[in-house]
Tab-separated table of C-alpha atoms and ligand atoms in Angstrom:
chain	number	residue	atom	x	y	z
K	1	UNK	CA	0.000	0.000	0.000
K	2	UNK	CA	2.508	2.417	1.016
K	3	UNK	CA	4.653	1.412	-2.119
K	4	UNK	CA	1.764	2.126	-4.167
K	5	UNK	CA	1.522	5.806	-2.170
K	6	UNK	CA	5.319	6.396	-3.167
K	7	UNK	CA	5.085	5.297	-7.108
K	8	UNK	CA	1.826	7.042	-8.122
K	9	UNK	CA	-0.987	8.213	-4.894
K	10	UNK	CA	1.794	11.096	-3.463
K	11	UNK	CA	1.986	13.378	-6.469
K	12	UNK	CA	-2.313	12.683	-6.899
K	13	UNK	CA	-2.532	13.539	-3.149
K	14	UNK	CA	-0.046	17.078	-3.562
K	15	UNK	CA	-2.784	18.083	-6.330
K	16	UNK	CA	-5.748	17.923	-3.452
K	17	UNK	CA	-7.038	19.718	-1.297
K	18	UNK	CA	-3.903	19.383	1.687
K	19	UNK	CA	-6.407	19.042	4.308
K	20	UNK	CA	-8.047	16.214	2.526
K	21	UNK	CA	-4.612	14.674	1.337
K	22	UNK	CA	-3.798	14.327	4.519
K	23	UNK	CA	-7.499	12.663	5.768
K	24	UNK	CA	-6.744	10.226	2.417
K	25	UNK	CA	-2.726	9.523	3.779
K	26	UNK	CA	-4.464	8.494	7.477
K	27	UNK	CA	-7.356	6.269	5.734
K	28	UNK	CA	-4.522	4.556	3.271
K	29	UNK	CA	-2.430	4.012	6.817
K	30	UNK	CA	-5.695	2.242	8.433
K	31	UNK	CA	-5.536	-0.629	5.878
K	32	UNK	CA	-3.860	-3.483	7.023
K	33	UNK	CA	-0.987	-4.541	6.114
K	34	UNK	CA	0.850	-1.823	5.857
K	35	UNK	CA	4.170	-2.960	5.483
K	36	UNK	CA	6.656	-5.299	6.977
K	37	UNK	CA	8.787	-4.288	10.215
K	38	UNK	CA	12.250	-3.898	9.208
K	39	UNK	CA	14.377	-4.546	11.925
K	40	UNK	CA	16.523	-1.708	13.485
K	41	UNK	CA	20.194	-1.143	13.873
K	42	UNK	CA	21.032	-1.766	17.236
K	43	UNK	CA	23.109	1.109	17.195
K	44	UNK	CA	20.421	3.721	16.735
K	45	UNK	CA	18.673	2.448	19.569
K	46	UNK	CA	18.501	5.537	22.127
K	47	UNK	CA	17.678	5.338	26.194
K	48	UNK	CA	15.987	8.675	27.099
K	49	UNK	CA	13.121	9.387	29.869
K	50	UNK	CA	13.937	5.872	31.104
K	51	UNK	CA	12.396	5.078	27.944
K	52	UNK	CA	14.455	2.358	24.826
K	53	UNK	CA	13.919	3.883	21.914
K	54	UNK	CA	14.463	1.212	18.821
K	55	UNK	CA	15.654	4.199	16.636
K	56	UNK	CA	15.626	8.443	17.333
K	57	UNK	CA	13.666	9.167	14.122
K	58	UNK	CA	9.718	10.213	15.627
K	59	UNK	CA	6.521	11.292	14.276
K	60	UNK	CA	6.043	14.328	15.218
K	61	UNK	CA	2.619	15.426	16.598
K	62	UNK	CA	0.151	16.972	14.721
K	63	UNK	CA	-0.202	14.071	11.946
K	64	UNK	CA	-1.966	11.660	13.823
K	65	UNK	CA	-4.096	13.906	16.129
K	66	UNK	CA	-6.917	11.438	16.751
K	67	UNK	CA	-4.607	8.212	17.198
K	68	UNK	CA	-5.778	6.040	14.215
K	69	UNK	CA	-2.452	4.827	13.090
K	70	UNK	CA	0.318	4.813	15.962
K	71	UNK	CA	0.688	0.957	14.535
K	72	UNK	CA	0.463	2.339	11.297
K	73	UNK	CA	3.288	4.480	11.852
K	74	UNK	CA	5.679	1.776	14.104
K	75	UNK	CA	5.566	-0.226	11.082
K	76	UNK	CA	6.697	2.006	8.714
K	77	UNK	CA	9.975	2.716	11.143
K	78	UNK	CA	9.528	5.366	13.212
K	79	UNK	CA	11.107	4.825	16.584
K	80	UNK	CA	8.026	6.167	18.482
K	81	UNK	CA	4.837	8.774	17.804
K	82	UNK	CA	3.264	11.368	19.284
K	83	UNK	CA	-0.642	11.427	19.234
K	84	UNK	CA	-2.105	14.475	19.267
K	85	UNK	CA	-2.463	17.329	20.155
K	86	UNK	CA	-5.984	16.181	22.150
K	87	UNK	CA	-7.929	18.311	24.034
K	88	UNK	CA	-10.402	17.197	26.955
K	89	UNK	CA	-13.576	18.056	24.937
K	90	UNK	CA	-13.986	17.165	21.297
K	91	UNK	CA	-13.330	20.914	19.429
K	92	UNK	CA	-13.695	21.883	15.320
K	93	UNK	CA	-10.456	23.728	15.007
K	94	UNK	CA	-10.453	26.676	13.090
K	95	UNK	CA	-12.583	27.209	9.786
K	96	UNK	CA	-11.306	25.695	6.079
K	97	UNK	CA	-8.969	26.148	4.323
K	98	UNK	CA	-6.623	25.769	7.142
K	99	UNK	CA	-3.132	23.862	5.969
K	100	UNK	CA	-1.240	25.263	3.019
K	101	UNK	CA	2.093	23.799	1.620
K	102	UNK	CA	4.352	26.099	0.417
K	103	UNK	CA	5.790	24.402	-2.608
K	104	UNK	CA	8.620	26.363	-3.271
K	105	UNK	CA	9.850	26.611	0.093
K	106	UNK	CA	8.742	22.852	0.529
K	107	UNK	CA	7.378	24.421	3.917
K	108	UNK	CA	4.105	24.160	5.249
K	109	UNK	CA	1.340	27.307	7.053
K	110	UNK	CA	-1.032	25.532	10.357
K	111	UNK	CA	-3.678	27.472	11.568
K	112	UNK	CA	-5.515	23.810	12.315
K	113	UNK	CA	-6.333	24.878	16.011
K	114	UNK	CA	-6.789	22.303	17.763
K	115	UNK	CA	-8.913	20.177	16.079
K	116	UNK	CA	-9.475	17.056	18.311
K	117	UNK	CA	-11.201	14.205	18.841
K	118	UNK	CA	-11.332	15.047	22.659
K	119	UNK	CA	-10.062	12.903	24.795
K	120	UNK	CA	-12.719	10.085	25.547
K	121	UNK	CA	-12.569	8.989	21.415
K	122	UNK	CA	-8.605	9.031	21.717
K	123	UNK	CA	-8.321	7.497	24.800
K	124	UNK	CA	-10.726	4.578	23.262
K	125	UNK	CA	-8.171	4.149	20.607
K	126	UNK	CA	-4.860	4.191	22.512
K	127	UNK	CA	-6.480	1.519	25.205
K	128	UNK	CA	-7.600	-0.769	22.691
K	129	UNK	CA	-3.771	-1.121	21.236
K	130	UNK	CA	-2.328	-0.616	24.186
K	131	UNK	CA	-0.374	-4.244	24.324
K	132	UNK	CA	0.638	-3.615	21.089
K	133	UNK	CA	4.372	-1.938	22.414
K	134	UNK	CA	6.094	0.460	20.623
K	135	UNK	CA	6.598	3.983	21.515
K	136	UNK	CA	3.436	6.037	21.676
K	137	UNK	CA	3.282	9.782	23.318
K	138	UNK	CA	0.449	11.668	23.871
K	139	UNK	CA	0.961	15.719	22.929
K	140	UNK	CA	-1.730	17.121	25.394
K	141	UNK	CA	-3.763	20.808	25.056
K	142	UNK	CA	-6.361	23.005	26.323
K	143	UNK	CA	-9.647	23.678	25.026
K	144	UNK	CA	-10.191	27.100	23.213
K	145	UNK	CA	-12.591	28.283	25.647
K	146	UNK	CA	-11.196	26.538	28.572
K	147	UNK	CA	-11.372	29.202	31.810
K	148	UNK	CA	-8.781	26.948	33.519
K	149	UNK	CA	-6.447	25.860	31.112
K	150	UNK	CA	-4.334	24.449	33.410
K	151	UNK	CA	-6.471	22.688	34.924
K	152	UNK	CA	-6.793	21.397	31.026
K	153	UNK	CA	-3.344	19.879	31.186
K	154	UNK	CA	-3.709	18.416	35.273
K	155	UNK	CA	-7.300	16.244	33.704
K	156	UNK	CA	-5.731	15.220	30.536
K	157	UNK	CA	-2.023	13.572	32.415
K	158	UNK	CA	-4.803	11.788	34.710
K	159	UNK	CA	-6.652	10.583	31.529
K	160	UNK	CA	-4.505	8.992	29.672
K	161	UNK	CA	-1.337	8.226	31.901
K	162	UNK	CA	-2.440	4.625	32.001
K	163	UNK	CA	-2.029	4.479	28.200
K	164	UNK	CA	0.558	6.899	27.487
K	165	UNK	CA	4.479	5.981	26.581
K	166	UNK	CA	5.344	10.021	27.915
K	167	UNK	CA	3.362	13.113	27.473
K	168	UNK	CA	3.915	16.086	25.743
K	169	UNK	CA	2.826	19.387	27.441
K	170	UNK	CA	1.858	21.898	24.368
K	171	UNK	CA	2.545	25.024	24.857
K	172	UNK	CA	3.618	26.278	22.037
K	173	UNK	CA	0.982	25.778	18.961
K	174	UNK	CA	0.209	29.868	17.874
K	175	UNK	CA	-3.051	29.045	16.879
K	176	UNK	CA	-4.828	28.984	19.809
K	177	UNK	CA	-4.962	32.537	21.137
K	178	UNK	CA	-3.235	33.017	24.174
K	179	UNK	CA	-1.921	29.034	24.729
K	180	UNK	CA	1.943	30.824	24.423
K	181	UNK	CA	1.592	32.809	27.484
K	182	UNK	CA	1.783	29.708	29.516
K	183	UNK	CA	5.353	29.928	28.791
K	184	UNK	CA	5.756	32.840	30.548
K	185	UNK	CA	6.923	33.343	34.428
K	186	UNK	CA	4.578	32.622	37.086
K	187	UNK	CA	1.619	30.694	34.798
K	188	UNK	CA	4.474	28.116	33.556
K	189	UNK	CA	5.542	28.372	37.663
K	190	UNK	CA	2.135	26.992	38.164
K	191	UNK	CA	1.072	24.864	35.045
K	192	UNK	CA	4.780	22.326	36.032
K	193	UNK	CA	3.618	22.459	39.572
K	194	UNK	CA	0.238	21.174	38.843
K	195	UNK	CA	1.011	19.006	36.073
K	196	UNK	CA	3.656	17.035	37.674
K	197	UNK	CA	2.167	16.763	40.756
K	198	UNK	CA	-0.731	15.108	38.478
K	199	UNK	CA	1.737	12.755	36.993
K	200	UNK	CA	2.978	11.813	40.877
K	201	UNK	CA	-0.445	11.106	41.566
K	202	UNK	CA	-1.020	9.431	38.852
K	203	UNK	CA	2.297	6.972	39.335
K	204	UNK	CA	1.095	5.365	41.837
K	205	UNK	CA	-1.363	3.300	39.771
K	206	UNK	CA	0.163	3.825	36.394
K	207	UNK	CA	3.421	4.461	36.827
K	208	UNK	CA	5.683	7.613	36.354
K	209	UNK	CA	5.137	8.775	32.728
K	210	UNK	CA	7.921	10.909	31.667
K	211	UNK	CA	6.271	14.777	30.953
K	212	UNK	CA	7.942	16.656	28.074
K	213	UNK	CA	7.452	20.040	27.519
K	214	UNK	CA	7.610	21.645	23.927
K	215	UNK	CA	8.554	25.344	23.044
K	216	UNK	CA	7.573	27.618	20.677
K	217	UNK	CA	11.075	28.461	18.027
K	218	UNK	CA	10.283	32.066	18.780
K	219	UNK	CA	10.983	32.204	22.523
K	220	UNK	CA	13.702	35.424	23.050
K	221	UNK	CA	16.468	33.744	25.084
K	222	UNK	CA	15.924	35.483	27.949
K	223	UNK	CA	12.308	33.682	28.034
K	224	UNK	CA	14.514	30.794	26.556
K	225	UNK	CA	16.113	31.083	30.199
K	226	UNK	CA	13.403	31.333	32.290
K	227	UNK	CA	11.615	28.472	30.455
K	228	UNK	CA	14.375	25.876	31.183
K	229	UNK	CA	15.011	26.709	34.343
K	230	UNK	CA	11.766	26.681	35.021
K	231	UNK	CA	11.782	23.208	33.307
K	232	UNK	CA	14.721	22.296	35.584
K	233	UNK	CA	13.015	23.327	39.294
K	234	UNK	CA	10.230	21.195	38.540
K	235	UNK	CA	12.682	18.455	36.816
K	236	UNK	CA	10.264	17.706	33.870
K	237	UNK	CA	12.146	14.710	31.854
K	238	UNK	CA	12.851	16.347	28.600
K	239	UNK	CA	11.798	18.813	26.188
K	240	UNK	CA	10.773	19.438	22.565
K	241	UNK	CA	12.115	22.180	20.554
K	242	UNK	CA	9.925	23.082	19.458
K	243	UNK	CA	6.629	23.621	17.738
K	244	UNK	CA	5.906	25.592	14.024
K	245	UNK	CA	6.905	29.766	14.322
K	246	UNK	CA	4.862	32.373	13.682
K	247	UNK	CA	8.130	34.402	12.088
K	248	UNK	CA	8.685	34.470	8.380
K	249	UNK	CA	12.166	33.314	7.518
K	250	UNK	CA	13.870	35.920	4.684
K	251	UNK	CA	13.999	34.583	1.340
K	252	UNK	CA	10.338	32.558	1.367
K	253	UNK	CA	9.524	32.127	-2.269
K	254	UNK	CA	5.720	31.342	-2.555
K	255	UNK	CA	3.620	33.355	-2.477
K	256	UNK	CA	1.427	31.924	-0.011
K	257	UNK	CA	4.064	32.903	2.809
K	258	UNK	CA	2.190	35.537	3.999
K	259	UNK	CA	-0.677	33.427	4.829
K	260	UNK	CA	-1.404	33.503	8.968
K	261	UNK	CA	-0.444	29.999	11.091
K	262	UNK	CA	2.576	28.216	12.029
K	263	UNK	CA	5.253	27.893	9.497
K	264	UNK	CA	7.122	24.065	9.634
K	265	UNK	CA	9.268	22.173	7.133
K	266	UNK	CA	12.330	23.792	5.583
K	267	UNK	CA	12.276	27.241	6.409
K	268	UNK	CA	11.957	26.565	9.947
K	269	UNK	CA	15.451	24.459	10.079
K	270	UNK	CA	17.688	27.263	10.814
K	271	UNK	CA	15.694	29.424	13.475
K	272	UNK	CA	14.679	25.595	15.125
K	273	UNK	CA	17.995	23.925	15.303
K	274	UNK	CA	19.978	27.299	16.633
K	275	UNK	CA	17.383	27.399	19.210
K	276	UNK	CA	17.762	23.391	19.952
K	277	UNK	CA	21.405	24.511	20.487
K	278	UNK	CA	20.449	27.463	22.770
K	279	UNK	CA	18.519	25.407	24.868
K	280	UNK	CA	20.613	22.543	25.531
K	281	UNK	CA	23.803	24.523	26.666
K	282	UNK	CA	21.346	26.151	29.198
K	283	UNK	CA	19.759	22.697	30.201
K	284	UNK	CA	23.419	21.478	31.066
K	285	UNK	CA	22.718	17.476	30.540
K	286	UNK	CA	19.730	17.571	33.610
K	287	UNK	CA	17.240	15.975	31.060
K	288	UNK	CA	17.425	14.978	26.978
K	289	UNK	CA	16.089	17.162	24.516
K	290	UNK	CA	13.746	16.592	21.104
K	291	UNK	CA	14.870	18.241	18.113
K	292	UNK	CA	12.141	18.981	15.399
K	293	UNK	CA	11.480	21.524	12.706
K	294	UNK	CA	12.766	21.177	8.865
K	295	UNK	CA	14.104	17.398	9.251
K	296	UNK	CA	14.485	16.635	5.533
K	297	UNK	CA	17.260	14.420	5.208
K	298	UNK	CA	19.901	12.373	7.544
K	299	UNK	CA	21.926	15.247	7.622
K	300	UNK	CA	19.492	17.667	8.811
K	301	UNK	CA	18.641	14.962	11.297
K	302	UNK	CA	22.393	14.187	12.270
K	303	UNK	CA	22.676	18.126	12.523
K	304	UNK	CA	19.667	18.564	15.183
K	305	UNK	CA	21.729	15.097	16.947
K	306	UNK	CA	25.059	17.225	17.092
K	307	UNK	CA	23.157	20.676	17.736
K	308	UNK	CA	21.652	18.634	21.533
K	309	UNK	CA	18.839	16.121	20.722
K	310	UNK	CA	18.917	12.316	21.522
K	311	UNK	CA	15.506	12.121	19.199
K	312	UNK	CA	14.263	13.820	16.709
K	313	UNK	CA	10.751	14.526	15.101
K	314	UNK	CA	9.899	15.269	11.956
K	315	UNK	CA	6.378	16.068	9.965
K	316	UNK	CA	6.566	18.505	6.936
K	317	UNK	CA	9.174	16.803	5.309
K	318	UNK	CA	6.862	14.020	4.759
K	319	UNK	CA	4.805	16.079	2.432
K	320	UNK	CA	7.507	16.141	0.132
K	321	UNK	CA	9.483	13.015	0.361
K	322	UNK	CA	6.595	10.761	1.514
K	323	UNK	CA	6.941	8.118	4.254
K	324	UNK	CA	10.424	6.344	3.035
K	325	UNK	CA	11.687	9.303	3.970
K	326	UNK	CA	12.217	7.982	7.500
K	327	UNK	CA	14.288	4.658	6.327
K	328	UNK	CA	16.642	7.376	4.122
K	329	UNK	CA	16.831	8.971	7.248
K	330	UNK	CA	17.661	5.977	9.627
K	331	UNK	CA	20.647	4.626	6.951
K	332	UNK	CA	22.229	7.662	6.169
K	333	UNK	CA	22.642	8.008	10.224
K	334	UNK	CA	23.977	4.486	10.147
K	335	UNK	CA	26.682	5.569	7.911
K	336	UNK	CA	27.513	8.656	10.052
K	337	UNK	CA	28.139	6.658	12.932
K	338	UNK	CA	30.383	4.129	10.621
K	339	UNK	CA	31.854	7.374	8.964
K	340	UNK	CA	33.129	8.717	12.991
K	341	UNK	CA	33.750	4.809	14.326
K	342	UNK	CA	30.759	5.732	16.603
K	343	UNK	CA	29.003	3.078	18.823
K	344	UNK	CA	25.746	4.865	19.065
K	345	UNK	CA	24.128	8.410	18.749
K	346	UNK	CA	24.405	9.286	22.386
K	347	UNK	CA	28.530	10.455	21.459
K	348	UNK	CA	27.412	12.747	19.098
K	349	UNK	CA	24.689	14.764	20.809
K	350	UNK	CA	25.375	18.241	21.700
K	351	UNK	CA	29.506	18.095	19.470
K	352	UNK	CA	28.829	21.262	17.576
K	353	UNK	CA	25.752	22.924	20.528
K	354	UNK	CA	28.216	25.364	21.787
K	355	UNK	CA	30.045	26.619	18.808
K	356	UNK	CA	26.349	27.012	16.840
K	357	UNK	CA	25.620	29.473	19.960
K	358	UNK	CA	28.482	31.754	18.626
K	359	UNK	CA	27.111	31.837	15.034
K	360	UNK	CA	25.381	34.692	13.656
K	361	UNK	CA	21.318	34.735	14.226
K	362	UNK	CA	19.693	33.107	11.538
K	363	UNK	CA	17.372	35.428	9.481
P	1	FMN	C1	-0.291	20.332	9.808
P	1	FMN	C2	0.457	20.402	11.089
P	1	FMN	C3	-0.219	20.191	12.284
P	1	FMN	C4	0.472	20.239	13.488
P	1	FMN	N1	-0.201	20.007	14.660
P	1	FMN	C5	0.473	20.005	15.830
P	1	FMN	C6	-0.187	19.701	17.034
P	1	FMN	O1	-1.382	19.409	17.076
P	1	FMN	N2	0.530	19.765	18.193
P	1	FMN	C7	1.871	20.061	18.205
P	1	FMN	O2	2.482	20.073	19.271
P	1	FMN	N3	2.519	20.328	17.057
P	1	FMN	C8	1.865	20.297	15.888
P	1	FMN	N4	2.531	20.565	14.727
P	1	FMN	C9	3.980	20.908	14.786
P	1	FMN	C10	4.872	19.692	14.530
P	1	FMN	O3	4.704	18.713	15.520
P	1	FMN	C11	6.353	20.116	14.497
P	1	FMN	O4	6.703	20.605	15.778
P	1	FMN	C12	6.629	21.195	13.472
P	1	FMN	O5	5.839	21.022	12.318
P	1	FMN	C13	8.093	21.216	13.040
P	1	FMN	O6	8.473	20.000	12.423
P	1	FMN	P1	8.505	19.823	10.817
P	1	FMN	O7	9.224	21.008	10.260
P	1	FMN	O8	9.227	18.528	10.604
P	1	FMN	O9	7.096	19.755	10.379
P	1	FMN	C14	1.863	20.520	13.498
P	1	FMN	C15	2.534	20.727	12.290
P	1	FMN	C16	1.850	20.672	11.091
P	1	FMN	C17	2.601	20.887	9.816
């Protein structure tokens, strides 16, 4: 099936609708069988959270948002995926048309907004695969018209910690007005408090899920320092960096740049991976870090490895270079390691974080 996607459905499915491309990919996914596990390398097997991670390469969240194809997806090679974002209650998202690709840029706008399933329909879904294995996070939110969003995040790590391989605290998605602000000072003070003393509660019937939290790209550093240590008082287990920016890279070529949402793919690679770099000489080795935003290639992968992340994420890229894009991916880092005489990922991450810091801002 996916074969078939590669030689002849991917170029059909770039001429639709994106929206419903992307509805078509997750049907397409849902038909059994999809493909047949390839083993991994052992040496691109990753321990992070307390979690084994077969390979680094992850599906980033945002592509399966309901949790219809984690299996799907585990198949195909990813080392683990993140479901979601779900919200508590069941929400539309923002009106159509909502997703545009930026061909030239091979970048893609969001302004999705949260659509969900809600939380009872995903939940459904995760528990009825849940002795399947494999890694599987859940990316958590807040409803739009939440009054405590918080309290949001606190109902959602109680929902689904029984099912959950780690959570993902969002943050960071700029289409849900106001949801960035929880980044800032006291109200990310008090969303870690609450949240992880929601996962400790939680532990003692489901164990301690490892709580991620992912950043927005466009953080300043001096909110970039507050966030991690933040991050590091209430010793959350790792972070993502981070989610799709609401800048506008120079030198965008389509003309649908201008269009409002969250930029990802491509253009994002440069403002994403500097920050990556910013944030792990601040977070000093006290937790791992995710890196995610323009993946395209091993070397853009292997670059986010040496810039700090033990695993990396990748969605965009997909669009373009369609679901083999992962195996590419998963070689070429096989043959970096051979190229250094490398035993395993973990000696590479963070070599070039410090002199990236030093580089000019990228524009
Ligand atoms: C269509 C689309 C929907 C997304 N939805 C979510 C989401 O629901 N939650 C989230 O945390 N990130 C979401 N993201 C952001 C991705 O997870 C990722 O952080 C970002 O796209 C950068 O990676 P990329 O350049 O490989 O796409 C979405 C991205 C895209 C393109």
């Amino acid at each position: 099936m996916i074969g078939l996607l590669e030689a002849w459905a991917r170029p059909l499915l770039r001429l639709l609708d994106p929206e419903d491309a992307h509805r078509l990919a997750i049907l397409a996914l849902k038909i059994p069988p999809y493909v047949k596990l390839v083993p991994n390398d052992p040496r691109l097997a990753v321990r992070a959270f307390g979690l084994n991670f077969p390979n680094p390469v992850g599906m980033a969240a945002g592509f399966d948002k309901h949790g219809e194809v984690p299996d799907a997806l585990l198949k195909l090679g990813f080392g683990f995926v993140e479901v979601g974002t779900v919200t508590p209650q069941p929400q539309v998202g923002n009106p159509r048309p909502r997703l545009v690709r930026l061909n030239a840029d091979e970048g893609v706008i969001n302004r999705l907004g949260f659509n969900s399933d809600g939380a009872a329909a995903v939940l459904r879904r995760l528990a009825a695969r849940a002795n399947r294995g494999g890694i599987v996070g859940v990316n958590i939110g807040a409803n739009k018209e939440a009054v405590d969003r918080i309290a949001d995040y606190v109902r959602m790590i109680e929902t689904f910690a029984p099912v959950a391989s780690y959570f993902t605290v969002n943050i960071s998605s700029p289409n849900t007005p106001g949801l960035r602000q929880l980044q800032q000072g006291k109200v990310f003070d008090e969303l870690l408090a609450r949240v992880m003393e929601a996962r400790a509660r939680m532990s003692r019937s489901a164990g301690t899920t490892p709580v991620l939290v992912k950043i927005a790209p466009d953080l300043t550093l001096n909110e970039l320092d507050d966030v991690v240590g933040g991050a590091r008082r209430h010793r959350v287990d790792g972070m993502i960096v981070g989610n799709t920016t609401i800048t506008r890279p120079k030198g965008l070529r389509d003309p649908a740049a201008g269009e409002p949402g969250g930029l990802s793919g491509r253009p994002l690679f440069a403002l994403s991976t500097r920050m990556l770099a910013e944030t792990y000489v601040r977070v000093e080795d006290a937790f791992p870090l995710v890196g995610t935003g323009g993946i395209d290639s091993g070397e853009t992968a292997l670059a986010k490895i040496r810039a700090g992340a033990s695993l990396v994420q990748l969605y965009s890229a997909l669009v373009y270079r369609g679901l083999r894009l992962v195996h590419f991916i998963k070689m070429e880092l096989i043959q970096a390691l051979d190229r250094g005489r490398h035993a395993g990922i973990d000696e590479l991450v963070g070599a070039d974080a410090a002199a990236m810091t030093a580089e000019d801002w990228p524009t």
